[in-house]
Short mmCIF file of C-alpha atoms in Angstrom, two decimals:
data_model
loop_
_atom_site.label_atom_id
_atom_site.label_comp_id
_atom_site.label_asym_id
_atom_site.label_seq_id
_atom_site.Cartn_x
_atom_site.Cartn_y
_atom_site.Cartn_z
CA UNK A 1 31.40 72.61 -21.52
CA UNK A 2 28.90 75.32 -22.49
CA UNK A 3 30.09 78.84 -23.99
CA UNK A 4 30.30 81.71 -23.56
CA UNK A 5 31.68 81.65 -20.20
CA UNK A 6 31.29 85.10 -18.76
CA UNK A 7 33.21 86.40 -15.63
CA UNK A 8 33.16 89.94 -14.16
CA UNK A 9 35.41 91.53 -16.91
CA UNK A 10 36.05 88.46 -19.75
CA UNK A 11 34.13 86.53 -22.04
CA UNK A 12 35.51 82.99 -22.82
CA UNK A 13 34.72 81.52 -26.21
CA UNK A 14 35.38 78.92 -29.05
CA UNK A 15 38.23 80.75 -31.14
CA UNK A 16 37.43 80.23 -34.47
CA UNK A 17 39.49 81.07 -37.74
CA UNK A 18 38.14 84.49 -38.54
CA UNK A 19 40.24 85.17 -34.63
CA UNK A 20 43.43 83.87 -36.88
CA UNK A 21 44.55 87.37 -37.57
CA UNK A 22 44.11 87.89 -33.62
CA UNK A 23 45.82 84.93 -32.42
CA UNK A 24 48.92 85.34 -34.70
CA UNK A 25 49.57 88.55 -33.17
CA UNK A 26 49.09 86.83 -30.00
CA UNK A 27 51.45 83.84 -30.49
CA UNK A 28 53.99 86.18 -32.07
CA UNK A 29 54.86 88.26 -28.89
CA UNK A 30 58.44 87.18 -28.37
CA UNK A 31 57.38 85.99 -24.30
CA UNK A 32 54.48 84.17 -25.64
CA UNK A 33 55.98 82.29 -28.56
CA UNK A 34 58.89 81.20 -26.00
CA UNK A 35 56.69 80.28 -23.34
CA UNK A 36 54.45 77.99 -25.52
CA UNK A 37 57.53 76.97 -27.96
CA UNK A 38 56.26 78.94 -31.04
CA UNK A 39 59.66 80.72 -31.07
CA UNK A 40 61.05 77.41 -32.01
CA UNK A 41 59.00 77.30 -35.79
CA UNK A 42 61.03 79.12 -37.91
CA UNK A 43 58.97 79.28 -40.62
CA UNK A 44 55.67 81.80 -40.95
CA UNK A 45 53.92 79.26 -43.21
CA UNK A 46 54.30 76.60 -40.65
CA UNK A 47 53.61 78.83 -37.48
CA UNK A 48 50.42 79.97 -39.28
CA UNK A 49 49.00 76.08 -39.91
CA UNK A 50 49.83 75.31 -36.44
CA UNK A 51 47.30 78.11 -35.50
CA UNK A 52 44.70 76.86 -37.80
CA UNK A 53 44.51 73.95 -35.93
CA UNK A 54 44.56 75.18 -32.72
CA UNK A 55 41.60 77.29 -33.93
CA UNK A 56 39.90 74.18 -35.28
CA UNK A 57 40.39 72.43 -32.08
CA UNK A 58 37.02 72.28 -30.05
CA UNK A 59 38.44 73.44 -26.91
CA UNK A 60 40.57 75.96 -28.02
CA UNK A 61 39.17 79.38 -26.44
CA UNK A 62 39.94 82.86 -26.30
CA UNK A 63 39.73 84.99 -23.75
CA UNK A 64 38.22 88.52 -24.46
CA UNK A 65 38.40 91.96 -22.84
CA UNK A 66 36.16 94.64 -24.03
CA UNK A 67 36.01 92.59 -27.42
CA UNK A 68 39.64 91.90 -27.78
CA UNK A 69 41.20 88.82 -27.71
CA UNK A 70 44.04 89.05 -24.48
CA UNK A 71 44.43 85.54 -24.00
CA UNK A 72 44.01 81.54 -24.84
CA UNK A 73 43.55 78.73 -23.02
CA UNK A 74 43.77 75.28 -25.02
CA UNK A 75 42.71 71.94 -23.79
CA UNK A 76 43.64 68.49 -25.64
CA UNK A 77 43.24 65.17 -24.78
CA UNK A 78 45.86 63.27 -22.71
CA UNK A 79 47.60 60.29 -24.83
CA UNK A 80 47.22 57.13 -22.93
CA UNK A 81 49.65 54.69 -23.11
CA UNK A 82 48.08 52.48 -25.93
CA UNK A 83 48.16 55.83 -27.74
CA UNK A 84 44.67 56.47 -27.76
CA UNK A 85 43.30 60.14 -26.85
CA UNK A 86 41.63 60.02 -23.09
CA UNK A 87 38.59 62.72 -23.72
CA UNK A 88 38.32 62.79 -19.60
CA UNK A 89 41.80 63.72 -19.15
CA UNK A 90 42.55 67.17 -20.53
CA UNK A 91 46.13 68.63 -21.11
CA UNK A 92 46.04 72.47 -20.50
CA UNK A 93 47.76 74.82 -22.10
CA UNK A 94 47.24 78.89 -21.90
CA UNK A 95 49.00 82.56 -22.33
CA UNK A 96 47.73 86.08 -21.85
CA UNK A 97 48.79 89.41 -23.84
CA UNK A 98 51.87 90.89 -21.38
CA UNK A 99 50.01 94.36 -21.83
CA UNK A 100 47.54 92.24 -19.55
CA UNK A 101 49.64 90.78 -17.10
CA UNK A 102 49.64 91.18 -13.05
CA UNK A 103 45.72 92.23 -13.36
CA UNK A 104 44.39 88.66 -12.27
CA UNK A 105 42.64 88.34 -15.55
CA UNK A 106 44.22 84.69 -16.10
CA UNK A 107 43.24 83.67 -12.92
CA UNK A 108 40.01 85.17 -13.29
CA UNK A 109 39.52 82.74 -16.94
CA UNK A 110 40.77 79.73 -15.52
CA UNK A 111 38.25 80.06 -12.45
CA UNK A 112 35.35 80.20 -15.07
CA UNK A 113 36.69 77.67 -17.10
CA UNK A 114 37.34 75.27 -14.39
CA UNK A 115 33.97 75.61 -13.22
CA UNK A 116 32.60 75.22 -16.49
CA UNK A 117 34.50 72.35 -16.36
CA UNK A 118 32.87 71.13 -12.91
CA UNK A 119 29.14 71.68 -14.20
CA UNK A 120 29.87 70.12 -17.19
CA UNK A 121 30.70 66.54 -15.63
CA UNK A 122 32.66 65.22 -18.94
CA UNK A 123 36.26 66.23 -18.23
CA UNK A 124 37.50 64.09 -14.50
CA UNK A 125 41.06 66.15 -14.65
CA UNK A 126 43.52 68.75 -15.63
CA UNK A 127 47.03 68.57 -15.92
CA UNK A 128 49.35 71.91 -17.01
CA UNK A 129 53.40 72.50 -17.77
CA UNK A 130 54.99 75.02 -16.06
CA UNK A 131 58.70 75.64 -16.43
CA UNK A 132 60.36 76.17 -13.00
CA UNK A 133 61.12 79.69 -13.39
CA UNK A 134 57.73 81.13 -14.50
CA UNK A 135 57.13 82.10 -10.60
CA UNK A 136 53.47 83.58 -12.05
CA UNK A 137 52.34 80.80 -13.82
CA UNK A 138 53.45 78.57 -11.01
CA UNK A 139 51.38 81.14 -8.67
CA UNK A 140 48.19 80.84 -10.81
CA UNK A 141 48.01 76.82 -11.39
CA UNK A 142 48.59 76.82 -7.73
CA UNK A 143 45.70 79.66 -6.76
CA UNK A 144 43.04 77.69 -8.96
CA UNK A 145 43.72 74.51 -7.56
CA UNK A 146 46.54 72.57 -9.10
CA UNK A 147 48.77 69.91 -7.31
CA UNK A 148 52.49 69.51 -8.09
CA UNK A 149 53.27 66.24 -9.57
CA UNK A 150 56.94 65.75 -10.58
CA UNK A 151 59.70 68.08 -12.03
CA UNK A 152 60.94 67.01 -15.08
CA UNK A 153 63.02 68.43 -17.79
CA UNK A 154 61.70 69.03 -20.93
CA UNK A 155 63.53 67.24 -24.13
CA UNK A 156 62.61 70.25 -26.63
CA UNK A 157 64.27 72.88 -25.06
CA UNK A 158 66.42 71.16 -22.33
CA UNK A 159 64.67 73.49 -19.23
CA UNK A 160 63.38 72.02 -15.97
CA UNK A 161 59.59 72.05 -16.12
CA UNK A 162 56.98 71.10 -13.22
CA UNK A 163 54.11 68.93 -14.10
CA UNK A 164 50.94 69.77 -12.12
CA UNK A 165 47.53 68.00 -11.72
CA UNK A 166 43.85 69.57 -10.90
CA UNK A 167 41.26 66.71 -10.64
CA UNK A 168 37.81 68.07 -11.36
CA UNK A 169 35.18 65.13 -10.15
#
């Protein structure tokens, strides 16, 4: 996938570690560490390795606004069932500053990335986690394309969760 991504208001890029300062802020909003389970690392030390290596990831990217970082979106590679990462089959992950929220800027980065995505010819699908009662994030997997696959519940935190698919090629 090629970066920068530019939409009408954002800039999508490769976060890298001088963001860190950035995206702890980010992951230490109370609804964003709940909503991508950073509330349940209790220790600072640990909480700020785990974002070191989401920064180091190569598709880790941030999502700017007037040269602020609002937002994330984080792709890694589905596990196959001999354990082995499947490059072509991308698990999404994402979350947006709430000062942000109800502005369509999400939907706005996930268009661009998905048709980075598309160009790009690498990546054959998406899937994405949505617990049942985030109506928004439900709405925006749905508006850029995603199909519902199951309903599950997750074993971490014991909440139902739908699992969602968006094939690309």
């Amino acid at each position: 996938m090629k970066l920068p991504i530019k939409t009408e208001r954002l800039v999508i890029t490769k976060l890298a570690l001088t963001d860190l300062p950035a995206y702890e802020a980010l992951i230490s909003i109370p609804v964003i560490a709940e909503g991508a389970g950073f509330n349940l690392v209790s220790n600072q030390k640990m909480l700020g390795e785990i974002a070191k290596r989401q920064l180091a990831h190569p598709n880790s990217v941030g999502i700017w606004l007037d040269h602020q970082l609002v937002g994330a979106i984080l792709l890694y590679e589905r596990i196959e069932q001999t354990g082995e990462p499947d490059t072509h089959n991308l698990e999404l992950s994402y979350f947006l500053h709430p000062d942000f929220w109800n502005q369509g800027l999400m939907t706005e980065a996930m268009s661009g990335l998905i048709e980075a995505l598309k160009r790009d010819h690498t990546v054959q699908s998406l899937s994405a986690e949505v617990f049942i009662d985030n109506l928004p994030s439900k709405g925006l997997i749905q508006k850029v394309g995603f199909q519902e696959l199951a309903t599950v519940t997750d074993p971490l935190v014991g909440k139902e969760k739908v699992l969602y698919q968006l094939k690309l090629q």
